[in-house]
Short mmCIF file of C-alpha atoms in Angstrom, two decimals:
data_model
loop_
_atom_site.label_atom_id
_atom_site.label_comp_id
_atom_site.label_asym_id
_atom_site.label_seq_id
_atom_site.Cartn_x
_atom_site.Cartn_y
_atom_site.Cartn_z
CA MET A 175 2.17 -5.91 40.19
CA PRO A 176 3.77 -5.55 36.84
CA ARG A 177 4.94 -2.13 35.58
CA PHE A 178 2.94 -1.40 32.25
CA VAL A 179 4.45 -0.28 29.17
CA SER A 180 2.39 2.39 27.11
CA PRO A 181 3.25 3.47 23.39
CA GLY A 182 6.30 4.47 23.08
CA ARG A 183 9.85 3.29 22.44
CA GLY A 184 9.05 0.44 25.26
CA PHE A 185 6.12 -0.51 23.75
CA ILE A 186 7.49 -0.85 19.91
CA PHE A 187 10.27 -3.11 21.29
CA LEU A 188 7.92 -5.18 23.44
CA TYR A 189 6.11 -4.99 19.84
CA ALA A 190 8.86 -6.03 18.12
CA LEU A 191 9.43 -9.39 19.96
CA ALA A 192 5.88 -10.45 20.19
CA TYR A 193 5.70 -10.22 16.37
CA SER A 194 9.24 -11.99 16.04
CA GLY A 195 7.33 -14.86 18.53
CA MET A 196 4.82 -15.05 15.84
CA PHE A 197 7.40 -15.60 13.06
CA VAL A 198 9.23 -18.08 15.56
CA SER A 199 6.12 -19.83 16.29
CA PHE A 200 5.58 -21.03 12.22
CA MET A 201 9.03 -20.25 10.19
CA PRO A 202 10.27 -23.42 11.57
CA PHE A 203 7.43 -25.26 10.59
CA VAL A 204 7.63 -24.00 6.97
CA MET A 205 11.10 -24.03 6.27
CA VAL A 206 12.10 -27.48 7.86
CA LEU A 207 9.62 -29.20 9.88
CA LEU A 208 6.81 -29.56 7.64
CA PRO A 209 9.05 -30.85 4.39
CA LEU A 210 10.85 -33.13 6.61
CA LYS A 211 7.89 -34.50 8.08
CA ALA A 212 5.99 -34.50 4.42
CA ALA A 213 8.71 -36.28 3.46
CA GLN A 214 8.50 -39.14 6.22
CA ALA A 215 4.68 -39.82 5.47
CA GLY A 216 4.88 -39.04 1.85
CA GLY A 217 8.07 -40.69 0.69
CA GLU A 218 7.92 -40.29 -2.66
CA HIS A 219 5.10 -38.85 -2.85
CA ALA A 220 6.25 -36.32 -0.54
CA VAL A 221 6.42 -32.87 -2.47
CA GLN A 222 2.38 -33.79 -3.49
CA LEU A 223 1.80 -34.05 0.32
CA LEU A 224 3.57 -31.09 0.96
CA SER A 225 1.09 -29.17 -1.55
CA ALA A 226 -2.41 -30.16 -0.22
CA GLY A 227 -0.98 -29.25 3.26
CA ALA A 228 -0.12 -26.17 1.81
CA LEU A 229 -3.41 -25.72 0.29
CA GLY A 230 -5.52 -26.71 3.02
CA GLY A 231 -3.90 -25.06 5.34
CA ALA A 232 -4.12 -21.81 3.82
CA ALA A 233 -7.83 -22.56 3.58
CA VAL A 234 -8.15 -22.54 7.04
CA ALA A 235 -5.70 -19.43 7.83
CA SER A 236 -8.01 -17.31 4.86
CA ILE A 237 -10.76 -18.26 7.38
CA THR A 238 -9.81 -18.07 10.87
CA ASN A 239 -7.66 -14.73 10.16
CA ILE A 240 -10.59 -13.16 9.25
CA LEU A 241 -12.45 -14.87 11.79
CA PHE A 242 -10.44 -14.07 14.92
CA GLY A 243 -9.47 -10.57 13.94
CA ALA A 244 -13.10 -9.44 13.97
CA LEU A 245 -13.36 -11.48 17.48
CA SER A 246 -10.26 -8.93 18.24
CA ASP A 247 -11.99 -6.09 17.30
CA ARG A 248 -14.94 -6.88 19.48
CA THR A 249 -12.82 -7.18 22.80
CA ARG A 250 -10.91 -3.66 22.08
CA LEU A 251 -14.33 -2.18 21.43
CA ARG A 252 -15.64 -3.57 24.97
CA HIS A 253 -12.23 -3.96 26.83
CA GLY A 254 -9.43 -1.64 25.42
CA THR A 255 -7.46 -4.70 24.33
CA ARG A 256 -6.64 -7.75 21.59
CA ARG A 257 -4.65 -9.48 23.93
CA PRO A 258 -6.60 -12.34 25.51
CA TRP A 259 -6.53 -13.88 21.82
CA VAL A 260 -2.71 -14.43 21.27
CA THR A 261 -3.02 -15.93 24.82
CA VAL A 262 -5.75 -18.20 23.78
CA GLY A 263 -3.91 -19.26 20.40
CA LEU A 264 -0.54 -19.56 22.14
CA GLY A 265 -1.88 -22.64 24.09
CA VAL A 266 -3.57 -24.31 20.76
CA LEU A 267 -0.70 -23.58 19.09
CA CYS A 268 1.28 -25.66 21.68
CA ALA A 269 -1.11 -28.40 21.33
CA ALA A 270 -1.30 -28.29 17.98
CA TYR A 271 2.55 -29.00 17.49
CA GLY A 272 2.16 -31.65 19.88
CA VAL A 273 -0.17 -33.36 16.74
CA LEU A 274 2.09 -32.51 14.49
CA LEU A 275 4.83 -34.40 16.88
CA VAL A 276 3.07 -37.69 16.65
CA SER A 277 2.02 -37.83 12.92
CA ALA A 278 3.14 -40.21 11.02
CA ASP A 279 0.98 -40.48 8.02
CA PRO A 280 -0.86 -38.42 5.27
CA VAL A 281 -3.96 -37.72 7.13
CA SER A 282 -2.88 -37.24 10.47
CA LEU A 283 0.02 -34.84 9.31
CA LEU A 284 -3.26 -32.83 7.25
CA LEU A 285 -4.78 -32.86 10.84
CA ALA A 286 -2.11 -31.26 12.76
CA VAL A 287 -1.14 -28.42 9.23
CA PHE A 288 -4.82 -27.33 10.03
CA CYS A 289 -4.43 -27.32 13.90
CA ILE A 290 -1.18 -24.77 13.57
CA GLN A 291 -2.80 -22.86 11.10
CA ILE A 292 -5.82 -22.44 13.77
CA GLY A 293 -3.30 -21.09 16.72
CA ILE A 294 -0.88 -19.76 14.35
CA ASN A 295 -3.85 -17.08 13.29
CA MET A 296 -5.38 -16.72 16.71
CA MET A 297 -2.05 -14.90 17.63
CA PHE A 298 -1.07 -13.63 14.37
CA ALA A 299 -4.40 -11.72 13.47
CA PRO A 300 -4.82 -9.45 17.04
CA ILE A 301 -0.86 -8.98 17.02
CA ALA A 302 -1.22 -7.39 13.24
CA ALA A 303 -4.36 -5.41 14.52
CA VAL A 304 -2.25 -3.90 17.27
CA MET A 305 -0.12 -2.20 14.94
CA ALA A 306 -2.59 -0.12 12.84
CA ASP A 307 -4.25 0.68 16.45
CA GLU A 308 -1.09 1.79 18.39
CA ILE A 309 1.68 3.39 15.82
CA PRO A 310 1.17 6.88 14.92
CA ASP A 311 1.01 6.84 10.64
CA ASP A 312 5.01 8.69 10.73
CA GLN A 313 6.38 5.90 12.67
CA LYS A 314 4.28 3.02 10.50
CA GLY A 315 7.47 2.56 8.26
CA VAL A 316 10.15 2.46 10.11
CA VAL A 317 7.93 -0.12 12.93
CA ALA A 318 7.28 -2.25 9.93
CA GLY A 319 11.09 -2.22 9.04
CA LEU A 320 11.85 -3.22 12.59
CA THR A 321 9.84 -6.03 12.40
CA GLY A 322 11.42 -7.37 9.83
CA ILE A 323 13.78 -8.83 12.10
CA ALA A 324 11.11 -11.10 12.77
CA HIS A 325 11.91 -12.81 9.76
CA PRO A 326 15.81 -13.71 10.47
CA ILE A 327 14.94 -14.68 14.14
CA GLY A 328 12.32 -16.70 12.87
CA ALA A 329 14.69 -18.66 10.08
CA MET A 330 17.46 -18.77 12.71
CA SER A 331 15.22 -20.80 15.09
CA ALA A 332 14.45 -23.31 12.45
CA VAL A 333 18.22 -23.66 12.55
CA LEU A 334 18.27 -23.83 16.07
CA VAL A 335 15.21 -26.43 16.05
CA THR A 336 17.11 -28.44 13.75
CA LEU A 337 20.89 -28.87 15.34
CA PRO A 338 22.57 -32.38 15.13
CA GLY A 339 22.90 -33.37 19.19
CA LEU A 340 19.80 -31.50 20.36
CA GLY A 341 17.96 -34.77 21.36
CA SER A 342 14.85 -36.16 20.12
CA ASP A 343 12.05 -34.60 18.04
CA LEU A 344 10.01 -33.98 21.71
CA THR A 345 12.86 -31.77 22.56
CA ARG A 346 12.98 -30.02 19.41
CA TYR A 347 9.44 -29.42 19.20
CA ALA A 348 9.21 -28.10 23.22
CA LEU A 349 12.13 -26.58 22.74
CA LEU A 350 10.43 -24.23 19.75
CA CYS A 351 7.03 -24.01 21.54
CA LEU A 352 9.29 -22.14 24.73
CA LEU A 353 11.35 -19.86 22.56
CA PHE A 354 7.69 -18.53 20.59
CA ILE A 355 6.16 -18.33 24.03
CA ALA A 356 9.36 -16.66 25.55
CA LEU A 357 9.31 -14.02 22.97
CA THR A 358 5.26 -13.59 23.04
CA ALA A 359 4.78 -12.95 26.80
CA PRO A 360 6.47 -10.50 27.84
CA PHE A 361 4.33 -7.96 25.69
CA LEU A 362 1.35 -9.72 27.15
CA LEU A 363 2.60 -9.27 30.72
CA LEU A 364 3.43 -5.59 30.54
CA ALA A 365 2.41 -3.76 27.11
CA ARG A 366 -0.63 -1.99 27.43
CA GLU A 367 -3.01 -0.70 24.52
CA GLY A 368 -4.50 2.77 24.96
CA ALA A 369 -4.30 4.84 21.49
CA ALA A 370 -8.21 6.19 21.26
CA LEU A 371 -10.50 4.63 18.88
CA PRO A 372 -10.49 7.83 16.02
CA ALA A 373 -13.62 9.15 14.22
CA PRO A 374 -13.78 7.48 10.47
CA PRO A 375 -12.76 9.86 7.84
CA PRO A 376 -14.83 11.31 5.88
CA ALA A 377 -17.22 9.58 3.20
CA PRO A 378 -15.28 11.04 0.30
CA GLN A 379 -11.66 9.89 1.73
CA ARG A 380 -13.18 6.59 3.04
CA GLU A 381 -14.55 6.30 -0.74
CA LEU A 382 -10.53 6.66 -2.27
CA ARG A 383 -9.04 4.66 0.77
CA ARG A 384 -11.38 2.19 -0.39
CA PHE A 385 -10.44 1.64 -3.63
CA ASP A 386 -6.66 1.81 -3.10
CA PHE A 387 -6.94 -0.69 -0.49
CA ILE A 388 -8.19 -2.41 -3.38
CA LEU A 389 -4.98 -1.84 -5.08
CA ALA A 390 -3.00 -2.59 -2.76
CA TRP A 391 -4.57 -6.28 -1.85
CA THR A 392 -4.29 -6.67 -5.42
CA SER A 393 -0.54 -5.89 -5.69
CA ARG A 394 -0.03 -7.82 -2.59
CA ILE A 395 -1.57 -10.68 -3.54
CA LEU A 396 0.66 -10.94 -6.85
CA PHE A 397 3.75 -10.49 -5.08
CA GLN A 398 3.20 -13.17 -2.40
CA VAL A 399 2.54 -16.00 -4.61
CA ALA A 400 6.18 -15.27 -5.07
CA GLY A 401 7.04 -14.97 -1.44
CA ASN A 402 5.14 -18.08 -0.80
CA GLY A 403 6.94 -19.95 -3.47
CA LEU A 404 10.10 -19.16 -2.11
CA SER A 405 9.57 -19.80 1.39
CA THR A 406 7.55 -23.26 0.54
CA TYR A 407 9.46 -24.56 -2.33
CA GLY A 408 13.29 -23.16 -1.16
CA PHE A 409 14.27 -26.29 0.76
CA TYR A 410 13.19 -28.28 -2.35
CA TYR A 411 15.27 -25.68 -4.79
CA PHE A 412 18.29 -25.63 -3.05
CA LEU A 413 18.62 -29.60 -2.79
CA SER A 414 17.73 -29.79 -7.29
CA VAL A 415 20.65 -27.37 -7.18
CA LEU A 416 23.05 -29.36 -5.28
CA ASP A 417 21.50 -32.73 -6.81
CA ARG A 418 20.87 -34.35 -3.11
CA GLU A 419 17.51 -36.25 -3.17
CA ASP A 420 18.15 -38.00 0.77
CA ILE A 421 15.75 -35.43 2.18
CA SER A 422 13.84 -38.35 4.18
CA LYS A 423 17.20 -39.63 6.39
CA THR A 424 17.02 -37.07 9.21
CA SER A 425 15.88 -33.01 9.97
CA VAL A 426 20.08 -32.62 10.77
CA GLU A 427 20.43 -32.78 6.48
CA ALA A 428 18.42 -29.44 6.54
CA ASN A 429 21.10 -27.63 8.30
CA PRO A 430 23.24 -25.96 5.26
CA ILE A 431 20.26 -25.11 3.70
CA VAL A 432 18.66 -23.62 6.42
CA ALA A 433 21.71 -21.70 7.58
CA THR A 434 21.81 -20.38 3.57
CA MET A 435 18.12 -18.86 4.42
CA THR A 436 19.23 -17.46 7.82
CA ALA A 437 22.27 -15.69 6.02
CA SER A 438 19.72 -14.18 3.20
CA THR A 439 17.23 -13.17 5.67
CA ILE A 440 20.13 -11.10 7.64
CA ILE A 441 20.64 -9.20 4.92
CA ALA A 442 16.84 -8.46 3.87
CA VAL A 443 16.34 -7.20 7.07
CA LEU A 444 19.33 -4.96 7.15
CA LEU A 445 18.01 -3.70 3.65
CA THR A 446 14.47 -3.19 5.14
CA VAL A 447 15.03 -1.61 8.57
CA LEU A 448 16.96 0.97 6.21
CA ALA A 449 14.21 1.47 4.04
CA GLY A 450 11.26 2.00 6.16
CA ARG A 451 13.47 4.38 8.37
CA PHE A 452 13.35 6.23 4.93
CA SER A 453 10.20 6.24 3.94
CA ASP A 454 8.97 7.65 6.96
CA ARG A 455 11.57 10.75 7.07
CA MET A 456 10.31 11.02 3.18
CA MET A 457 6.60 9.72 3.52
CA ARG A 458 7.21 8.30 0.36
CA ARG A 459 6.93 4.59 -0.22
CA LYS A 460 6.24 4.12 -3.46
CA PRO A 461 9.99 4.33 -4.90
CA PHE A 462 10.80 1.47 -1.96
CA LEU A 463 7.82 -0.44 -3.40
CA ALA A 464 9.31 -0.37 -6.80
CA ALA A 465 12.84 -1.17 -5.61
CA GLY A 466 11.41 -3.95 -3.30
CA ALA A 467 9.44 -5.49 -6.61
CA VAL A 468 12.98 -4.87 -9.02
CA GLY A 469 14.86 -6.75 -6.76
CA MET A 470 13.01 -9.72 -6.40
CA ALA A 471 12.31 -10.36 -9.91
CA ALA A 472 15.88 -9.96 -10.34
CA GLY A 473 17.00 -12.46 -7.83
CA LEU A 474 14.23 -15.10 -9.07
CA THR A 475 15.81 -14.86 -12.47
CA VAL A 476 19.27 -14.96 -11.14
CA MET A 477 17.52 -18.39 -8.88
CA ALA A 478 16.08 -19.21 -12.69
CA PHE A 479 19.43 -19.71 -14.32
CA ALA A 480 22.09 -20.72 -11.48
CA LYS A 481 24.07 -23.21 -12.13
CA SER A 482 26.29 -23.13 -8.53
CA TRP A 483 25.64 -23.28 -4.75
CA GLY A 484 26.98 -19.72 -5.23
CA MET A 485 24.81 -18.42 -7.82
CA ALA A 486 21.89 -19.80 -6.80
CA ALA A 487 22.40 -18.31 -2.91
CA ALA A 488 22.96 -15.17 -4.34
CA GLY A 489 19.65 -15.37 -6.22
CA HIS A 490 18.01 -16.02 -3.34
CA ALA A 491 19.83 -13.05 -1.03
CA LEU A 492 18.10 -10.85 -3.57
CA ALA A 493 15.04 -11.62 -4.41
CA LEU A 494 14.33 -12.35 -0.33
CA SER A 495 16.02 -8.69 0.47
CA GLY A 496 13.22 -7.50 -2.38
CA LEU A 497 10.07 -9.60 -0.63
CA SER A 498 11.14 -8.14 2.89
CA VAL A 499 11.78 -4.43 1.56
CA PHE A 500 8.28 -4.71 -0.46
CA LEU A 501 6.25 -6.06 1.93
CA ALA A 502 7.41 -4.28 4.67
CA ILE A 503 6.48 -1.15 3.36
CA HIS A 504 3.61 -2.44 1.58
CA SER A 505 2.39 -2.94 5.09
CA ALA A 506 2.56 0.77 5.89
CA ILE A 507 0.75 1.70 2.75
CA ALA A 508 -2.07 -0.70 3.66
CA MET A 509 -2.14 0.23 7.54
CA GLN A 510 -2.80 4.13 6.71
CA LEU A 511 -5.39 2.76 4.20
CA LEU A 512 -7.78 0.79 6.50
CA PRO A 513 -11.18 2.68 5.62
CA ASN A 514 -12.97 1.91 9.22
CA PRO A 515 -11.20 1.99 12.80
CA GLU A 516 -13.52 -0.18 14.48
CA HIS A 517 -12.85 -2.97 12.13
CA ARG A 518 -9.26 -2.85 12.00
CA GLY A 519 -8.68 -6.65 12.82
CA ARG A 520 -11.19 -7.82 10.22
CA ASP A 521 -10.01 -5.58 7.59
CA LEU A 522 -6.61 -6.95 8.06
CA GLY A 523 -7.60 -10.31 7.90
CA VAL A 524 -9.24 -9.67 4.37
CA LEU A 525 -5.40 -8.14 3.72
CA ASN A 526 -4.08 -11.25 4.97
CA LEU A 527 -6.10 -13.07 2.39
CA THR A 528 -2.78 -11.72 0.15
CA ASN A 529 -0.53 -14.43 2.57
CA THR A 530 -2.83 -17.02 2.41
CA LEU A 531 -4.17 -17.09 -0.99
CA PRO A 532 -1.25 -16.82 -2.97
CA ALA A 533 -0.23 -20.07 -0.25
CA MET A 534 -3.04 -22.11 -2.81
CA VAL A 535 -1.67 -20.57 -6.14
CA ALA A 536 1.87 -21.61 -5.37
CA PRO A 537 1.24 -25.24 -4.74
CA LEU A 538 -0.85 -25.07 -7.53
CA LEU A 539 2.04 -23.86 -9.89
CA ALA A 540 4.47 -26.46 -8.29
CA LEU A 541 1.79 -29.89 -8.75
CA ALA A 542 1.10 -27.83 -12.69
CA LEU A 543 4.68 -27.29 -13.80
CA ALA A 544 6.06 -30.45 -11.41
CA PRO A 545 9.49 -28.37 -11.15
CA GLU A 546 11.00 -31.46 -9.44
CA LYS A 547 10.99 -33.26 -12.50
CA THR A 548 11.23 -30.64 -14.85
CA GLY A 549 13.47 -28.12 -12.79
CA TYR A 550 12.90 -25.22 -11.47
CA MET A 551 13.48 -22.41 -14.36
CA ILE A 552 10.03 -22.14 -15.42
CA TRP A 553 8.53 -21.97 -12.51
CA LEU A 554 10.89 -19.41 -11.23
CA LEU A 555 10.54 -17.43 -13.92
CA ILE A 556 6.58 -17.33 -13.87
CA LEU A 557 7.30 -16.02 -10.12
CA ALA A 558 9.38 -13.48 -11.31
CA GLY A 559 6.70 -11.95 -13.61
CA GLY A 560 4.13 -11.96 -10.84
CA THR A 561 6.11 -10.13 -8.85
CA LEU A 562 6.41 -7.47 -11.35
CA ALA A 563 2.66 -7.19 -12.00
CA GLY A 564 2.35 -6.89 -8.49
CA GLY A 565 4.96 -4.23 -8.21
CA ALA A 566 3.44 -2.40 -10.93
CA VAL A 567 -0.17 -2.25 -9.52
CA SER A 568 1.17 -0.65 -6.37
CA LEU A 569 2.29 2.20 -8.04
CA CYS A 570 -1.29 2.98 -8.95
CA ILE A 571 -2.33 4.08 -5.50
CA ARG A 572 -3.40 7.26 -5.12
CA THR A 573 -3.46 8.58 -1.51
CA GLN A 574 0.31 7.84 -0.94
CA ASP A 575 3.22 10.16 -1.91
#
C-alpha cells in the first residue's frame, strides 16, 4: 500500500511537481510544436493558421475549464478529492497528442488543437482548485511563487523535445507524454487531500469579495492579453529580429529561440519565488503587483524598439519576469477572494477565462496589425499599455493590504 502524504511540505512538493506537469503538457505545444505544425500545414499562411488555432483553442478551453472545474467540485464534495479528473485528463491528452502527430493539413491540425485543449483543461481545472482547497492563506504567496518553477520546466521540456538527433517525431511526442505523466503521477498516487470545507463568509464580506473578484478578473484579463501575445508570438518575434524566414524546415530551427526563452524563464522564476515569500511575510500583495506590471510594460517596450538579439533577449527576460511575478501574486490574491468554498473549481474556471479570452484577443490583434509584415513595434506597445492598465485595476482591490 502507498504511504499517502497529507498537506505539509511533502504535499506542497508533490503539488509543485504536478503543477509543473501541467505546464510540460502544454508549453512545448504552445512554444514550438504548434508554430512548427502551423508552418508545415499552412505554408505562407502559417501565422493566420496559428491565429486560428489559438482562437479556436481558447474558445474550447474557456468552456471546458469551467465545466471540469464544476465537475471536480461535485467530486470533491462527494468523495473528498478532485484527482480522478486529472487521471482521465492524462489519458485524453496523450491521445490528443497522437492526433497532433498525424495532422498534416489545417483541418486536422485544428482538430488536434481542440482535443489537446480538452485534455489540458480536464487536468488543469482540478489541479488549480487543489491549491485553493488545501493551502492556507498565509502560505498561498510562497506556494504560488514555487509553482512558478513550472514555467521554466515547461520551457526546458520544449528544448528537450526539439533536440537534434533525438529521433522521429513519434519519439519526441512520446517523450513529451512520458514527461508530464512522470511529473503528475506522484501527486495522484501519493498525495491526499484532507482540508475541511470552511463555512462560507458572512454576507457583507461575501459581497465585498465578489466585487473584488470582478476587479481581480478585469485586471488579469488585461494583463494576460500581453502575456498570451508574448508566449504565442515570441517564436515569430525572435525570427523577425534574426531576419529569418526558414521556420518550416525542421524543429531544430527552434532551438536557439527556445533556449533564449528558457533563460528568461529561469530569471523570472527566481524573482517570482522571492516575491511570493516576501508577500507572505508582509501579507501585502499590491506592491508586488505594481512592480510586476511596471516591469513587464518596460520589457515589452524594450522589445518593441530592439534592433539586436541581445536587446530583444533582455527585454524578453524583463517582460517575462514582470509577467511571472504579477500572475503568481495575483493567483494568491484571487484564491483568497473566492466567495463560496463549495464552488472553488467553478469560480477558478471563471477566473481562467482571463487566460483563455486573451488567447482570442492577442491573435485578433496580430491579424489586424499583421506584425509579420509591418513589424512588431506597434503591437508590443499596445500590449504594454494593456499591461499598465491591468496593473492599475489590480491596485483597486480593497480586501487586500
